[in-house]
Coordinates of C-alpha atoms and ligand atoms in Angstrom, one line a residue:
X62 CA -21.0 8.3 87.1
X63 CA -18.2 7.4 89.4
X64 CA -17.9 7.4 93.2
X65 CA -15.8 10.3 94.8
X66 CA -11.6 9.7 94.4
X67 CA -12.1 9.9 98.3
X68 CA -14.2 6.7 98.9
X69 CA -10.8 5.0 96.8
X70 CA -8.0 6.3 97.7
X71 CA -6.2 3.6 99.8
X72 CA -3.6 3.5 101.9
X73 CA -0.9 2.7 99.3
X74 CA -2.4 5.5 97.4
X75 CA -1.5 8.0 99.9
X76 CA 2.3 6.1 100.0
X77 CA 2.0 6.6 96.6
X78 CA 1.6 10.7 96.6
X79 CA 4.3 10.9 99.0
X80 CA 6.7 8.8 97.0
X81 CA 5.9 11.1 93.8
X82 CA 7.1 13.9 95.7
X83 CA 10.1 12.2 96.6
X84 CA 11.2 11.3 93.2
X85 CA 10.6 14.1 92.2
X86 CA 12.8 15.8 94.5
X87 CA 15.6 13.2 93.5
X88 CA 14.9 14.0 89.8
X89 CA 15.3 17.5 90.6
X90 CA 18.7 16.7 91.9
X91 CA 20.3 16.1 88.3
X92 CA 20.8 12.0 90.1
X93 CA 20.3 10.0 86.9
X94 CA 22.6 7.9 85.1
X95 CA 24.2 9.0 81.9
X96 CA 26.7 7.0 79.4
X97 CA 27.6 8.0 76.1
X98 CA 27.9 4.4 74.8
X99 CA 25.5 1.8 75.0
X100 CA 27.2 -0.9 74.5
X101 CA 28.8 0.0 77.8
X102 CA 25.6 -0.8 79.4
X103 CA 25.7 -3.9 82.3
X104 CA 24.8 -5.1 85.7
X105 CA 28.1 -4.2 86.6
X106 CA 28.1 -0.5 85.8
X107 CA 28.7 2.3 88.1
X108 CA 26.4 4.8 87.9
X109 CA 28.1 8.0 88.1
X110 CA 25.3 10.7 89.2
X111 CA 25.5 13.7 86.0
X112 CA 22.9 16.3 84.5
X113 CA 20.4 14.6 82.1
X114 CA 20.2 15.4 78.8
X115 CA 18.1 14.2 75.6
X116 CA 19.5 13.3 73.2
X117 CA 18.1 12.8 69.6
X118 CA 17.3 9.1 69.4
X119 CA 13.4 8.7 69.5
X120 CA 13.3 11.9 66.8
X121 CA 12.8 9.5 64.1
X122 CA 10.4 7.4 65.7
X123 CA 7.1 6.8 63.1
X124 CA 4.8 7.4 65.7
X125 CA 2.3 6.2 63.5
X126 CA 3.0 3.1 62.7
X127 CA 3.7 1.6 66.3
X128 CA 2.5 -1.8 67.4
X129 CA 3.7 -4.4 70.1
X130 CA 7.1 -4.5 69.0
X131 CA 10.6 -3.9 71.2
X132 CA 12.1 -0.7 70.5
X133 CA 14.0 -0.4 73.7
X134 CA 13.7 3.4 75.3
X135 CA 17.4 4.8 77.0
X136 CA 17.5 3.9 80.1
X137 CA 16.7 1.1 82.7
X138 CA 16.3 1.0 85.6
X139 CA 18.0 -1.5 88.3
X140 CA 18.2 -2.6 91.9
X141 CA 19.5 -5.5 93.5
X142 CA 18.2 -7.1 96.5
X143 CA 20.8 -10.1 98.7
X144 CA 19.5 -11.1 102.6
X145 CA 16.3 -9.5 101.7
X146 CA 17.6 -5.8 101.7
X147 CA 17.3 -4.2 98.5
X148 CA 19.7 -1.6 98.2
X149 CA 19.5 2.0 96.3
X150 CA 18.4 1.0 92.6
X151 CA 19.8 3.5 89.9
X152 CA 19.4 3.9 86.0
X153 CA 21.5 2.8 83.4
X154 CA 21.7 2.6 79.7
X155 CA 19.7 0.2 78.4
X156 CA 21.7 -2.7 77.4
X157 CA 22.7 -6.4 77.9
X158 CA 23.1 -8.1 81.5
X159 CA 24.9 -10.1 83.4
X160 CA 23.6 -12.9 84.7
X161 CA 25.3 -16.0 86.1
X162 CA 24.3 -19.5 84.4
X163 CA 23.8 -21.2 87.5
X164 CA 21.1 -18.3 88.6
X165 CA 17.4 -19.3 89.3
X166 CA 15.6 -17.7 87.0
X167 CA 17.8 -19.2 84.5
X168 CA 17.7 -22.8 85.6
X169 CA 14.1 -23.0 87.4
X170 CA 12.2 -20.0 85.9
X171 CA 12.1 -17.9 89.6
X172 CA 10.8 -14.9 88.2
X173 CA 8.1 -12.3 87.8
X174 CA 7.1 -9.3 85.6
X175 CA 5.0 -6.6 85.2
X176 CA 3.6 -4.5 82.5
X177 CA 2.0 -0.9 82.8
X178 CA 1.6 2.4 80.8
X179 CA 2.8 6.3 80.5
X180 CA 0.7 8.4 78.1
X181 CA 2.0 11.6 77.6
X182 CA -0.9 14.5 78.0
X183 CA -1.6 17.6 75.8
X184 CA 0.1 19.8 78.0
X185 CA 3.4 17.3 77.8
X186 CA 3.2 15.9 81.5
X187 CA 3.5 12.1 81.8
X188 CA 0.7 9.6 83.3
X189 CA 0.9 6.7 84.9
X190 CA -2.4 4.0 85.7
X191 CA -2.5 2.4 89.2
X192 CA 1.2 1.7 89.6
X193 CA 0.5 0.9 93.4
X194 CA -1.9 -1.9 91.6
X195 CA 1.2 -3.6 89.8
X196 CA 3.2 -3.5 93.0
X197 CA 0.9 -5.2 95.4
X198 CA 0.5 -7.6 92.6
X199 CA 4.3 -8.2 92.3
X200 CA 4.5 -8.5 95.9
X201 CA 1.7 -11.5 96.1
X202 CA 3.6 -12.9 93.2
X203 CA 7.1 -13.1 94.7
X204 CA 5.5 -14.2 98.1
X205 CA 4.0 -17.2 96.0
X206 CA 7.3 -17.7 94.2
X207 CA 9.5 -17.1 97.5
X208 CA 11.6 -14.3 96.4
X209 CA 11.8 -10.9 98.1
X210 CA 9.6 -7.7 97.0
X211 CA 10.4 -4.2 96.6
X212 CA 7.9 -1.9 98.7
X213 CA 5.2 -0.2 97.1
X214 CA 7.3 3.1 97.4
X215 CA 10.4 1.5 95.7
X216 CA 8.7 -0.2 92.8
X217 CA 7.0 3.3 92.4
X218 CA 10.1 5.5 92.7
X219 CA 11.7 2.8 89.9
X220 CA 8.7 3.1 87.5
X221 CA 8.8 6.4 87.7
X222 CA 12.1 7.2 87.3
X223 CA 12.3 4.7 83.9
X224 CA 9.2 6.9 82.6
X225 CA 10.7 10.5 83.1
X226 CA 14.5 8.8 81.8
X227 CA 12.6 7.6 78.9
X228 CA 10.1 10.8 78.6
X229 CA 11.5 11.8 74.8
X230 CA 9.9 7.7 74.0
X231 CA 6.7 8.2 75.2
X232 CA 4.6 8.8 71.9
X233 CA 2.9 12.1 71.6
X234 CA -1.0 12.0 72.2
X235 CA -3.0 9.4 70.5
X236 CA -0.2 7.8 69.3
X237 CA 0.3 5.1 71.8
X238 CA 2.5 4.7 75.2
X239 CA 5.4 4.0 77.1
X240 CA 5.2 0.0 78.4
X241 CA 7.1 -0.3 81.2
X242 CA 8.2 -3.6 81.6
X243 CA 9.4 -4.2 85.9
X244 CA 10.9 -7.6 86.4
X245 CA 11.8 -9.3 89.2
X246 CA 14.2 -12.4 89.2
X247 CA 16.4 -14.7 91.2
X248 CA 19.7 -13.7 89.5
X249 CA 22.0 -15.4 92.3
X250 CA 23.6 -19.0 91.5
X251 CA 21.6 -21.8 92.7
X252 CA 22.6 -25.8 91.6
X253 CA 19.8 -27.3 94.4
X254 CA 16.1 -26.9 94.0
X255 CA 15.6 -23.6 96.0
X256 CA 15.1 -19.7 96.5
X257 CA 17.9 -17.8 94.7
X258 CA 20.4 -16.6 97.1
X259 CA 20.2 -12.8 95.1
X260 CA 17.7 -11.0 93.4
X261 CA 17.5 -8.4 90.7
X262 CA 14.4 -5.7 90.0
X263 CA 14.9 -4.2 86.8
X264 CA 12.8 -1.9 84.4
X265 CA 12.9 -1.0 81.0
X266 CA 10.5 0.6 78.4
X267 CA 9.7 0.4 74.9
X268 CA 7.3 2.2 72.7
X269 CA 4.1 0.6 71.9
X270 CA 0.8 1.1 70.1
X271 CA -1.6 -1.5 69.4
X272 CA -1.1 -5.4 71.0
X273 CA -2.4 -7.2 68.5
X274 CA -1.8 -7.0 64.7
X275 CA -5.9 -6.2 63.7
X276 CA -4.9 -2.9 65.9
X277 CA -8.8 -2.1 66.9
X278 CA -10.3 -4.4 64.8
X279 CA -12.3 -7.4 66.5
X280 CA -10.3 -10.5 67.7
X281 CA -11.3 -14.1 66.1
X282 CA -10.0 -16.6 68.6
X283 CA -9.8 -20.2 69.1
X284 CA -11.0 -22.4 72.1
X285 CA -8.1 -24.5 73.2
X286 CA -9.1 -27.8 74.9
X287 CA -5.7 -29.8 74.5
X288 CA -3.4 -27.5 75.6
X289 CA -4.1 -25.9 79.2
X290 CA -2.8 -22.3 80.4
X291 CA -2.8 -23.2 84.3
X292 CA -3.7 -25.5 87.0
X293 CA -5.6 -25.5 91.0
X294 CA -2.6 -25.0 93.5
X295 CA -0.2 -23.7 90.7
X296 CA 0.9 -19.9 89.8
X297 CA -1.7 -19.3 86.9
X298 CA -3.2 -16.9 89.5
X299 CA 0.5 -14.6 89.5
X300 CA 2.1 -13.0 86.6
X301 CA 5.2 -15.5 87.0
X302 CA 7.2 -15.2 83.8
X303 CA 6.9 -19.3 83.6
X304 CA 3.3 -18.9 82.8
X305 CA 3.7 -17.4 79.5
X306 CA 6.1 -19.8 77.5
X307 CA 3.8 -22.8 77.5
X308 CA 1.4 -21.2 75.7
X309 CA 3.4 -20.0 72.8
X310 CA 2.9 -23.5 71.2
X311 CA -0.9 -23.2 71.3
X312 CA -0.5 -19.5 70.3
X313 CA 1.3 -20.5 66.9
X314 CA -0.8 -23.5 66.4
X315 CA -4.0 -20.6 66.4
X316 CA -2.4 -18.6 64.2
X317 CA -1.3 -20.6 61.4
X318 CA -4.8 -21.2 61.2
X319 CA -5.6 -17.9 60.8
X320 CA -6.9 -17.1 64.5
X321 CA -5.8 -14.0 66.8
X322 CA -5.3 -15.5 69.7
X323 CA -6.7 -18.4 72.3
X324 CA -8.7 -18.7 74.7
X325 CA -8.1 -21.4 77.3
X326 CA -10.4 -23.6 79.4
X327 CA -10.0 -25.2 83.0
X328 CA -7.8 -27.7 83.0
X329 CA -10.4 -29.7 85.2
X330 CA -13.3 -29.7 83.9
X331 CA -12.3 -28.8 80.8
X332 CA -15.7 -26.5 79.8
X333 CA -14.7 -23.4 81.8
X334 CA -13.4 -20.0 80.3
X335 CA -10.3 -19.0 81.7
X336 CA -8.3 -15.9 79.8
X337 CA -7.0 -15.8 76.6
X338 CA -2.9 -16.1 76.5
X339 CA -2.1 -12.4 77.2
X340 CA -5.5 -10.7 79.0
X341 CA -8.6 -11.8 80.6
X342 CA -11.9 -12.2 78.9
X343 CA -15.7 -10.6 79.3
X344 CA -18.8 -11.7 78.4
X345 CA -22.4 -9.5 77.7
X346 CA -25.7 -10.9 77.9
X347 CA -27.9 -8.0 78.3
X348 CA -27.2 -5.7 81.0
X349 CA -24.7 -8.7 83.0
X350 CA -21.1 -8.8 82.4
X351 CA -19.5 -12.0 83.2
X352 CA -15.6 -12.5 83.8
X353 CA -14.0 -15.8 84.8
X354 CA -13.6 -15.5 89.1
X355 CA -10.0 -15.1 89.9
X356 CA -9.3 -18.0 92.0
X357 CA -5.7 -19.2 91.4
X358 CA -5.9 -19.8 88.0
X359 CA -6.2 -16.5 86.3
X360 CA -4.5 -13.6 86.6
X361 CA -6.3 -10.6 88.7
X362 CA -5.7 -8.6 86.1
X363 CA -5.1 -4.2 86.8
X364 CA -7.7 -3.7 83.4
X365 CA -9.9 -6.6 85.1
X366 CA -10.4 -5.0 87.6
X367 CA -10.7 -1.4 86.4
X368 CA -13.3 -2.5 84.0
X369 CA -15.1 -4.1 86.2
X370 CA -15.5 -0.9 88.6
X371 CA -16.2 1.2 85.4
X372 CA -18.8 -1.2 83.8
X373 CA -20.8 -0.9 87.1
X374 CA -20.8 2.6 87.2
X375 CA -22.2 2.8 84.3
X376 CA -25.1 0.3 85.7
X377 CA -24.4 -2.7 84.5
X378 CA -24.1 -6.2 86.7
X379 CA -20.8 -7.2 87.0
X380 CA -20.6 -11.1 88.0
X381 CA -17.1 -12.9 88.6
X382 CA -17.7 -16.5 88.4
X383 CA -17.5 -19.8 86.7
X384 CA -18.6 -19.0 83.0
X385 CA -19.2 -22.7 81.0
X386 CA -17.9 -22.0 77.4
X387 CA -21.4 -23.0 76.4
X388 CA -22.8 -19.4 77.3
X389 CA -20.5 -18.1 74.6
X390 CA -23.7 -19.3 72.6
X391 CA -26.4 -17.0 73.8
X392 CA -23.3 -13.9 74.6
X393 CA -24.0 -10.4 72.6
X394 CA -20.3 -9.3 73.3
X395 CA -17.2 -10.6 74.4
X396 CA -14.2 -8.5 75.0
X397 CA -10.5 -8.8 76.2
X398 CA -8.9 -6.7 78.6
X399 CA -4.8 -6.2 79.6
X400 CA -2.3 -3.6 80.0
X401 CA -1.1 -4.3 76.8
X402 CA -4.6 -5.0 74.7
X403 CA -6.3 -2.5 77.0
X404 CA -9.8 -3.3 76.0
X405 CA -10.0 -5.7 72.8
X406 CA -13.5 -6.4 70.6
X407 CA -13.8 -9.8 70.0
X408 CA -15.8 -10.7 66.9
X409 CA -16.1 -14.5 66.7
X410 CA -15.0 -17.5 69.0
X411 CA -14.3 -20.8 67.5
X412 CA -15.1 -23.9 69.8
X413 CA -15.1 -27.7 68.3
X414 CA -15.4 -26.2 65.0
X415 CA -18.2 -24.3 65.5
X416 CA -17.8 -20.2 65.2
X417 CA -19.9 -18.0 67.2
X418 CA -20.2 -14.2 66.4
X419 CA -20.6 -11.0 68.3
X420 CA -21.6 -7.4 68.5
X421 CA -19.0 -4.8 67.5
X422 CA -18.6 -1.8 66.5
X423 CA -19.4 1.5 67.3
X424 CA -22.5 0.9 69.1
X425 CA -20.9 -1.9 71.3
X426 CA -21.1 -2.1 74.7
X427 CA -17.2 -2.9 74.7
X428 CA -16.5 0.4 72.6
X429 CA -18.0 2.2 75.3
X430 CA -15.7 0.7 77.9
X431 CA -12.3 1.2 76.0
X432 CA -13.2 4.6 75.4
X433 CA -13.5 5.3 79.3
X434 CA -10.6 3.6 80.2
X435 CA -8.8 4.7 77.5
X436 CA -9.7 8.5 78.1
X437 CA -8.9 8.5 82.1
X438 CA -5.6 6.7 81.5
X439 CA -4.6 9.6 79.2
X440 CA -6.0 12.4 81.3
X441 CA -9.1 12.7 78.4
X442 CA -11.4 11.9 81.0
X443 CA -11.5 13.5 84.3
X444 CA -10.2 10.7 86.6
X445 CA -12.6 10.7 90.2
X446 CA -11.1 7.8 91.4
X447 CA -7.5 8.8 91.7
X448 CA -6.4 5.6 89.5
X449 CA -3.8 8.2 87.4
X450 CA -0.8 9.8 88.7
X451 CA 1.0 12.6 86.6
X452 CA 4.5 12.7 87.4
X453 CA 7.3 15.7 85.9
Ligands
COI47 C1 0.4 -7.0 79.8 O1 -0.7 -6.8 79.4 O2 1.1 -6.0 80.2 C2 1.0 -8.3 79.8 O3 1.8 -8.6 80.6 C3 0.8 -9.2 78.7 C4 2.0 -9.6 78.0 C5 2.0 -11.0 77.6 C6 2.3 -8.7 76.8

């Protein structure tokens, strides 16, 4: 079913091997941060290089009961960046920060983030999925939003090192994952309308099982038409951490009345599918899946696109274009996708007060898909395309 890991493999790919066996020399070396109080934890701290140890803190962790919410892992991981030179990052306890009123991403919301997965394997190594995908999208991101990047290798080297600090908070098999949460903001002081003068990369982790309260069950979401997720020429097309609070409103608005989430339209035209407030959105009719083009105002999502490669393996036709909200009416499945909702049935749409239903269930086209994914990110599924990494 899929094409040989060769034909894939880029460039940053092969970066990324040597990296892991970098880190994983430096994680060899006993180099990781440890503090016996977390309230200790800051910006500020001094990392003094000791042996890591576990301690006993995720043992009471109901692995069974996870969802979306925050239940910070250990350690995080930091690395500051002033004149463009990001210097050695290092791990701390996780903890509060400090960050100067006057700094950008404070005042003018300069700032980007990330999200990405570790499953833990069977055999107790870690996974990660297409980190090199999440750094080249948090360059093209901070190049749009003016701020400085790490490299591929750094961001890498950070991700990884937050996943093995944080390895006893990676659920066991089948119970969920470790999201990894990078973030990259102008934390220098800025009064003016401009670039920060100094920039912080930071990581932490949490726990996390299903995104959205149904857990599995199918989504029932709400066309928005007032309220407008992005627009031509703006930064609806990077994951810029100003994209997210607008919609909030339009979120809570959905779910008072009783909806799972919303899916937004062009702000132009007004009739065009976009994503929904946290992942992108699919279409079926027959063998064609549909998904909203990425051009500038929707995010090029890491599950987007993994999806897509996947869903033509298996032979179906994969279009990215404009999809008019009116072909909801003759769709037999629509499905979400997103690091965090990984790959989401949807079982109605509600458009102008009219509710349109789809295929679920077992059967569904979508199942199919999620189960894929879902088995190469865990190491399930043999992975041909060398999209997962284990790292020890
Ligand atoms: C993710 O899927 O990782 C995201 O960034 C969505 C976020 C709003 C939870």
């Amino acid at each position: 079913m899929m094409r040989p890991a060769t034909m894939i493999r880029s460039a940053c790919l092969r970066n990324f091997s040597q990296s892991l066996r970098v880190g994983s020399a430096f994680l060899k070396s006993g180099d990781f941060c440890r503090y016996t109080s977390q309230a200790a934890a800051s910006l500020q701290q001094v990392c003094e290089p000791s042996a890591y140890s576990d301690d006993e803190s995720a043992d009471h962790m109901d692995w069974d009961n996870l969802g979306f919410g925050l239940t910070p892992a250990d350690y995080m991981y930091t690395m500051k960046c002033s004149n463009d030179y990001f210097e050695k990052g290092r791990l701390s306890r996780y903890g509060k920060i400090e960050l100067s009123p006057s700094s950008g991403v404070l005042n003018y919301g300069q700032g980007l983030f990330e999200g990405m997965k570790a499953y833990r394997k069977e055999d107790g190594q870690l996974i990660l999925f297409r980190p090199d995908q999440n750094a080249t999208r948090l360059q093209t991101g901070a190049e749009r939003m003016c701020m400085p990047s790490p490299s591929i290798d750094q961001f890498i080297d950070a991700v990884k090192q937050t996943a093995l600090a944080n390895k006893r908070w990676v659920p066991p098999p089948g119970k969920g994952s470790l999201y990894i949460r990078p973030l990259l903001v102008g934390s220098g002081p800025i009064l003016g309308l401009a670039p920060a003068p100094e920039y912080t990369f930071l990581v932490f982790a949490s726990p996390v099982g299903n995104y959205f309260k149904e857990g599995l069950a199918p989504l029932n979401l709400y066309v928005e038409d007032e309220f407008h997720r992005a627009t031509p020429g703006g930064a609806g097309g990077v994951k810029a951490i100003s994209n997210y609070a607008p919609v909030l409103k339009a979120i809570s608005r959905a779910k008072n009345r009783g909806f799972s989430d919303v899916l937004y339209l062009d702000s132009v035209n007004k009739k065009n599918l976009e994503e929904v407030s946290s992942c992108n959105i699919f279409i079926l009719k027959g063998n064609i899946i549909s998904t909203p083009a990425t051009s500038g105002t929707i995010l090029a999502g890491i599950t987007r696109k993994s999806i897509i490669e996947i869903a033509s393996d298996y032979g179906f036709q994969v279009e990215e274009r404009t999809i008019p909200v009116d072909e909801l009416l003759e769709a037999d499945e629509v499905f979400c996708t997103g690091t965090a909702v990984v790959v989401a049935p949807v079982g109605s749409i509600t458009y102008r007060g009219k509710r349109i239903e789809f295929k679920t269930g077992a059967q569904s086209v979508c199942r199919e898909l999620y189960s894929t994914l879902v088995g190469i990110q865990t190491g399930l599924i043999k992975d041909n395309k060398g999209w997962t990494f284990e790292i020890n």
